[in-house]
Amino acid sequence: MTDSLNDLYRDIIMDHFRYPRGQKHLDKVDIKTEGKNPTCGDELELELKIDHDIVEDVSVGCKGCAISIASGSILSELVKGKDLQEVKKIARHVKGMLKGENMSDNFNLGDLEALKGVKDFPVRIKCALLSWTALIDGIDAWEHKEKAKVSSTE
Ligand code: ZN
């Protein structure tokens, strides 16, 4: 392992990897989505409980490498208690950050800052993105369904 790769696996990432947050399955699930990253073998299951467009609770079940597990764990801490529009904004910001785009820094990304270095390791970017891509897909599908519900009762 090279030194720069060692830098990547910083304490924060290892802590989230060893003790992933938000692993408990939810009693009520409004959004359920899955993600796979075949290049690395990471697999992810994401559950969200929604109340009035607020993420009440999150569950992230991830099997895979340290980066994918840490990213999912950090996700569960970041999105809890936020409304869906805010969550989507954060997710888009994270995607931009990991792809090395110049992002305006008006988000407090907490532990996610530790994953910034991943952008220098192209093979790892998909690992870090896995949970965030699944999150956006899940919310989009849910919003689509909710809209259909509204229009069918009109
Ligand atoms: Zn991975």
Coordinates of N, CA and C and ligand atoms in Angstrom, one line a residue:
M1 N 0.8 -1.2 0.0 CA 0.0 0.0 0.0 C 0.9 1.3 0.0
T2 N 0.6 2.2 -0.9 CA 1.4 3.4 -0.9 C 1.1 4.3 0.2
D3 N 1.9 5.3 0.5 CA 1.7 6.2 1.5 C 0.5 7.1 1.3
S4 N 0.3 7.5 0.0 CA -0.9 8.3 -0.2 C -2.2 7.5 0.0
L5 N -2.2 6.3 -0.3 CA -3.4 5.5 0.0 C -3.6 5.3 1.5
N6 N -2.5 5.2 2.2 CA -2.6 5.2 3.7 C -3.3 6.5 4.2
D7 N -2.9 7.6 3.5 CA -3.5 8.9 3.9 C -5.0 8.9 3.7
L8 N -5.4 8.2 2.7 CA -6.8 8.1 2.3 C -7.6 7.4 3.4
Y9 N -7.1 6.4 3.9 CA -7.8 5.7 5.0 C -7.5 6.3 6.3
R10 N -8.0 7.5 6.5 CA -7.7 8.2 7.7 C -8.5 7.7 8.9
D11 N -8.2 8.2 10.0 CA -8.9 7.7 11.3 C -10.4 7.7 11.1
I12 N -10.9 8.8 10.6 CA -12.4 9.0 10.5 C -13.0 7.9 9.7
I13 N -12.4 7.6 8.6 CA -12.9 6.5 7.7 C -12.9 5.2 8.4
M14 N -11.7 4.9 9.0 CA -11.6 3.6 9.7 C -12.6 3.5 10.8
D15 N -12.9 4.6 11.5 CA -13.8 4.6 12.6 C -15.2 4.2 12.1
H16 N -15.6 4.9 11.0 CA -16.9 4.6 10.4 C -17.0 3.1 9.8
F17 N -15.9 2.7 9.4 CA -15.8 1.3 8.8 C -16.0 0.3 9.9
R18 N -15.3 0.5 11.0 CA -15.3 -0.4 12.1 C -16.6 -0.4 12.9
Y19 N -17.2 0.8 13.0 CA -18.4 1.0 13.8 C -19.4 1.8 12.9
P20 N -19.9 1.1 11.9 CA -20.8 1.8 11.0 C -22.1 2.3 11.7
R21 N -22.5 3.5 11.5 CA -23.7 4.1 12.1 C -24.9 3.7 11.2
G22 N -26.1 3.8 11.8 CA -27.3 3.6 11.1 C -27.5 2.2 10.5
Q23 N -27.1 1.2 11.2 CA -27.2 -0.2 10.6 C -28.5 -0.9 10.9
K24 N -29.2 -0.4 11.9 CA -30.4 -1.0 12.4 C -31.6 -0.9 11.3
H25 N -32.2 -2.0 11.0 CA -33.4 -1.9 10.1 C -34.5 -1.1 10.7
L26 N -35.3 -0.4 9.9 CA -36.3 0.5 10.4 C -37.6 -0.2 10.6
D27 N -38.4 0.2 11.6 CA -39.7 -0.4 11.8 C -40.7 0.0 10.7
K28 N -40.5 1.2 10.1 CA -41.4 1.6 9.1 C -40.5 2.2 7.9
V29 N -40.7 1.6 6.8 CA -39.8 2.0 5.6 C -40.6 2.7 4.5
D30 N -40.3 3.9 4.2 CA -41.0 4.6 3.1 C -40.2 4.5 1.8
I31 N -38.9 4.6 1.9 CA -38.1 4.5 0.7 C -37.1 3.4 1.0
K32 N -37.1 2.4 0.0 CA -36.1 1.4 0.1 C -35.4 1.3 -1.2
T33 N -34.1 1.3 -1.2 CA -33.4 1.3 -2.4 C -32.1 0.5 -2.3
E34 N -31.6 0.0 -3.4 CA -30.3 -0.8 -3.3 C -29.3 -0.3 -4.3
G35 N -28.1 -0.6 -4.0 CA -27.0 -0.2 -4.9 C -25.9 -1.3 -5.0
K36 N -25.3 -1.3 -6.2 CA -24.2 -2.3 -6.3 C -23.1 -1.7 -7.1
N37 N -21.9 -2.0 -6.6 CA -20.7 -1.5 -7.3 C -19.9 -2.7 -7.7
P38 N -20.2 -3.3 -8.9 CA -19.5 -4.6 -9.3 C -18.0 -4.5 -9.4
T39 N -17.5 -3.3 -9.7 CA -16.0 -3.2 -9.8 C -15.3 -3.6 -8.6
C40 N -16.0 -3.3 -7.4 CA -15.3 -3.6 -6.2 C -16.0 -4.7 -5.4
G41 N -17.3 -4.9 -5.7 CA -18.1 -5.9 -5.0 C -18.9 -5.4 -3.9
D42 N -19.0 -4.1 -3.8 CA -19.8 -3.4 -2.7 C -21.3 -3.6 -3.0
E43 N -22.0 -3.9 -1.9 CA -23.5 -4.0 -2.0 C -24.1 -3.2 -0.9
L44 N -25.2 -2.6 -1.2 CA -25.8 -1.6 -0.3 C -27.3 -1.7 -0.3
E45 N -27.9 -1.6 0.9 CA -29.3 -1.5 1.0 C -29.6 -0.3 1.9
L46 N -30.5 0.6 1.4 CA -30.8 1.8 2.1 C -32.3 1.9 2.4
E47 N -32.6 2.3 3.6 CA -34.0 2.5 4.0 C -34.1 3.8 4.6
L48 N -35.2 4.5 4.2 CA -35.5 5.8 4.8 C -37.0 5.8 5.3
K49 N -37.1 6.5 6.5 CA -38.5 6.7 7.0 C -38.8 8.2 6.8
I50 N -39.8 8.5 6.1 CA -40.1 9.9 5.8 C -41.4 10.4 6.5
D51 N -41.3 11.6 7.1 CA -42.5 12.2 7.7 C -42.5 13.6 7.2
H52 N -43.6 14.0 6.5 CA -43.7 15.3 6.0 C -42.5 15.8 5.3
D53 N -41.9 15.0 4.4 CA -40.7 15.3 3.6 C -39.5 15.4 4.4
I54 N -39.5 15.0 5.7 CA -38.3 15.0 6.5 C -37.8 13.6 6.7
V55 N -36.5 13.4 6.6 CA -36.0 12.1 6.8 C -36.0 11.8 8.3
E56 N -36.9 11.0 8.8 CA -37.1 10.7 10.2 C -36.0 9.8 10.7
D57 N -35.7 8.8 9.8 CA -34.7 7.8 10.2 C -34.1 7.2 9.0
V58 N -32.9 6.6 9.1 CA -32.1 6.1 8.0 C -31.5 4.7 8.5
S59 N -31.5 3.8 7.6 CA -30.8 2.6 7.8 C -29.9 2.3 6.6
V60 N -28.7 2.0 6.8 CA -27.7 1.7 5.7 C -27.1 0.4 6.0
G61 N -27.4 -0.6 5.1 CA -26.7 -1.9 5.3 C -25.8 -2.0 4.1
C62 N -24.5 -2.1 4.4 CA -23.5 -2.1 3.3 C -22.5 -3.2 3.6
K63 N -22.3 -4.0 2.5 CA -21.2 -5.0 2.5 C -20.2 -4.6 1.5
G64 N -19.0 -4.4 1.9 CA -18.0 -4.0 0.9 C -16.8 -3.5 1.5
C65 N -16.1 -2.6 0.8 CA -14.8 -2.1 1.3 C -15.0 -1.0 2.3
A66 N -13.9 -0.6 2.9 CA -13.9 0.4 3.9 C -14.5 1.7 3.4
I67 N -14.2 2.1 2.2 CA -14.7 3.4 1.7 C -16.2 3.4 1.5
S68 N -16.7 2.3 0.9 CA -18.2 2.2 0.7 C -18.9 2.2 2.1
I69 N -18.4 1.4 3.0 CA -19.1 1.3 4.3 C -19.0 2.7 5.1
A70 N -17.8 3.3 5.0 CA -17.7 4.6 5.7 C -18.6 5.6 5.1
S71 N -18.6 5.7 3.8 CA -19.4 6.7 3.1 C -20.9 6.5 3.5
G72 N -21.4 5.2 3.5 CA -22.8 4.9 3.9 C -23.1 5.3 5.3
S73 N -22.1 5.0 6.2 CA -22.2 5.4 7.6 C -22.3 6.9 7.8
I74 N -21.5 7.6 7.1 CA -21.5 9.1 7.2 C -22.8 9.6 6.6
L75 N -23.3 9.0 5.5 CA -24.5 9.4 4.9 C -25.7 9.3 6.0
S76 N -25.7 8.2 6.7 CA -26.8 8.0 7.7 C -26.8 9.1 8.7
E77 N -25.6 9.6 9.1 CA -25.5 10.7 10.1 C -25.9 12.0 9.5
L78 N -25.5 12.2 8.2 CA -25.7 13.5 7.6 C -27.2 13.8 7.2
V79 N -27.9 12.8 6.8 CA -29.2 13.1 6.2 C -30.4 13.0 7.2
K80 N -30.1 12.4 8.4 CA -31.2 12.3 9.4 C -31.6 13.6 9.9
G81 N -33.0 13.8 9.9 CA -33.6 15.0 10.3 C -33.7 16.1 9.3
K82 N -33.2 15.9 8.1 CA -33.2 16.9 7.1 C -34.4 16.7 6.1
D83 N -34.8 17.7 5.5 CA -35.9 17.5 4.5 C -35.3 17.1 3.1
L84 N -36.2 16.5 2.4 CA -35.7 15.8 1.2 C -35.0 16.6 0.2
Q85 N -35.5 17.9 0.0 CA -34.8 18.8 -0.9 C -33.4 19.1 -0.5
E86 N -33.2 19.3 0.8 CA -31.9 19.5 1.4 C -31.0 18.3 1.2
V87 N -31.6 17.1 1.4 CA -30.9 15.9 1.3 C -30.4 15.7 -0.2
K88 N -31.2 16.0 -1.1 CA -30.8 15.9 -2.5 C -29.7 16.9 -2.9
K89 N -29.8 18.1 -2.3 CA -28.7 19.1 -2.5 C -27.4 18.6 -2.0
I90 N -27.5 18.0 -0.8 CA -26.2 17.5 -0.2 C -25.7 16.3 -1.0
A91 N -26.6 15.4 -1.5 CA -26.1 14.3 -2.3 C -25.5 14.8 -3.6
R92 N -26.1 15.8 -4.2 CA -25.5 16.3 -5.5 C -24.1 17.0 -5.2
H93 N -24.1 17.6 -4.0 CA -22.8 18.3 -3.7 C -21.7 17.2 -3.5
V94 N -22.1 16.1 -2.8 CA -21.1 15.1 -2.5 C -20.6 14.5 -3.8
K95 N -21.6 14.2 -4.8 CA -21.2 13.7 -6.1 C -20.2 14.6 -6.8
G96 N -20.5 15.9 -6.8 CA -19.6 16.8 -7.4 C -18.2 16.8 -6.7
M97 N -18.2 16.8 -5.4 CA -17.0 16.8 -4.7 C -16.1 15.6 -5.0
L98 N -16.8 14.4 -5.1 CA -16.0 13.2 -5.4 C -15.5 13.1 -6.8
K99 N -16.2 13.9 -7.7 CA -15.8 13.8 -9.1 C -14.8 15.0 -9.3
G100 N -14.4 15.7 -8.3 CA -13.4 16.7 -8.4 C -13.9 18.0 -9.0
E101 N -15.2 18.2 -9.0 CA -15.7 19.5 -9.5 C -15.5 20.5 -8.5
N102 N -15.4 21.8 -8.9 CA -15.3 22.9 -8.0 C -16.6 23.2 -7.4
M103 N -16.8 22.9 -6.1 CA -18.1 23.1 -5.5 C -18.0 24.3 -4.5
S104 N -19.1 25.0 -4.5 CA -19.1 26.1 -3.5 C -19.3 25.4 -2.1
D105 N -18.6 26.0 -1.1 CA -18.5 25.3 0.2 C -19.5 25.8 1.2
N106 N -20.8 25.7 0.9 CA -21.7 26.2 1.9 C -22.4 25.1 2.6
F107 N -21.8 23.9 2.6 CA -22.3 22.8 3.3 C -21.4 22.4 4.4
N108 N -22.0 22.0 5.5 CA -21.2 21.4 6.6 C -21.2 19.9 6.4
L109 N -20.2 19.3 5.8 CA -20.3 17.9 5.4 C -19.8 17.0 6.5
G110 N -19.4 17.6 7.7 CA -19.0 16.8 8.8 C -17.8 15.8 8.4
D111 N -18.0 14.6 8.8 CA -17.0 13.5 8.6 C -16.7 13.3 7.1
L112 N -17.7 13.7 6.3 CA -17.5 13.5 4.9 C -16.3 14.2 4.3
E113 N -15.9 15.2 4.9 CA -14.6 15.9 4.5 C -13.5 14.9 4.3
A114 N -13.5 13.9 5.2 CA -12.5 12.9 5.2 C -12.4 12.1 3.9
L115 N -13.6 12.1 3.1 CA -13.6 11.3 1.9 C -13.2 12.2 0.7
K116 N -12.9 13.4 0.9 CA -12.5 14.3 -0.2 C -11.4 13.7 -1.0
G117 N -10.4 13.1 -0.3 CA -9.2 12.6 -0.9 C -9.5 11.5 -1.9
V118 N -10.7 10.9 -1.8 CA -11.0 9.8 -2.7 C -11.0 10.2 -4.1
K119 N -11.2 11.5 -4.4 CA -11.3 11.9 -5.8 C -10.0 11.7 -6.5
D120 N -8.9 11.5 -5.8 CA -7.6 11.3 -6.4 C -7.4 9.8 -6.7
F121 N -8.3 9.0 -6.3 CA -8.2 7.5 -6.6 C -9.4 7.0 -7.3
P122 N -9.4 7.2 -8.7 CA -10.5 6.9 -9.5 C -11.2 5.6 -9.2
V123 N -10.5 4.5 -8.9 CA -11.2 3.2 -8.7 C -12.0 3.3 -7.4
R124 N -11.7 4.2 -6.5 CA -12.4 4.3 -5.2 C -13.7 5.2 -5.3
I125 N -13.7 6.0 -6.3 CA -14.8 7.0 -6.4 C -16.2 6.3 -6.4
K126 N -16.3 5.2 -7.1 CA -17.6 4.5 -7.2 C -18.0 4.0 -5.8
C127 N -17.0 3.5 -5.1 CA -17.2 3.0 -3.7 C -17.8 4.1 -2.9
A128 N -17.2 5.3 -2.9 CA -17.7 6.4 -2.1 C -19.1 6.9 -2.6
L129 N -19.3 6.8 -3.9 CA -20.6 7.3 -4.4 C -21.8 6.4 -4.3
L130 N -21.5 5.1 -4.0 CA -22.5 4.1 -4.0 C -23.8 4.5 -3.2
S131 N -23.6 4.8 -1.9 CA -24.7 5.1 -1.1 C -25.4 6.4 -1.5
W132 N -24.7 7.4 -2.0 CA -25.3 8.7 -2.4 C -26.1 8.5 -3.7
T133 N -25.6 7.7 -4.6 CA -26.3 7.5 -5.8 C -27.6 6.7 -5.5
A134 N -27.5 5.7 -4.6 CA -28.7 5.0 -4.2 C -29.7 5.9 -3.6
L135 N -29.2 6.8 -2.8 CA -30.1 7.8 -2.0 C -30.9 8.6 -3.0
I136 N -30.2 9.2 -4.0 CA -30.8 10.1 -5.0 C -31.9 9.3 -5.8
D137 N -31.5 8.1 -6.2 CA -32.4 7.2 -7.0 C -33.7 6.9 -6.1
G138 N -33.5 6.6 -4.9 CA -34.6 6.2 -4.0 C -35.5 7.4 -3.8
I139 N -35.0 8.6 -3.6 CA -35.8 9.8 -3.3 C -36.6 10.1 -4.6
D140 N -35.9 10.1 -5.8 CA -36.5 10.4 -7.0 C -37.7 9.5 -7.3
A141 N -37.5 8.2 -7.1 CA -38.6 7.2 -7.3 C -39.7 7.5 -6.4
W142 N -39.4 7.8 -5.1 CA -40.5 8.0 -4.1 C -41.3 9.3 -4.5
E143 N -40.6 10.3 -4.9 CA -41.2 11.6 -5.2 C -42.1 11.4 -6.4
H144 N -41.7 10.6 -7.4 CA -42.4 10.2 -8.6 C -43.8 9.6 -8.2
K145 N -43.6 8.6 -7.2 CA -44.8 7.9 -6.7 C -45.8 8.8 -6.0
E146 N -45.2 9.7 -5.2 CA -46.0 10.6 -4.4 C -46.8 11.5 -5.3
K147 N -46.2 12.0 -6.3 CA -46.8 12.9 -7.3 C -48.0 12.2 -8.0
A148 N -47.7 10.9 -8.4 CA -48.7 10.1 -9.0 C -49.9 9.9 -8.1
K149 N -49.7 9.8 -6.8 CA -50.8 9.6 -5.8 C -51.6 10.9 -5.8
V150 N -50.9 12.0 -5.7 CA -51.6 13.3 -5.7 C -52.5 13.5 -6.9
S151 N -51.9 13.3 -8.1 CA -52.7 13.5 -9.3 C -53.9 12.6 -9.4
S152 N -53.8 11.4 -8.9 CA -54.9 10.4 -9.0 C -56.0 10.7 -8.1
T153 N -55.8 11.5 -7.0 CA -56.8 11.9 -6.1 C -57.5 13.3 -6.5
E154 N -56.9 13.9 -7.5 CA -57.4 15.2 -7.9 C -58.6 15.1 -8.8
Ligands
ZN1 ZN -15.5 -0.5 -2.7

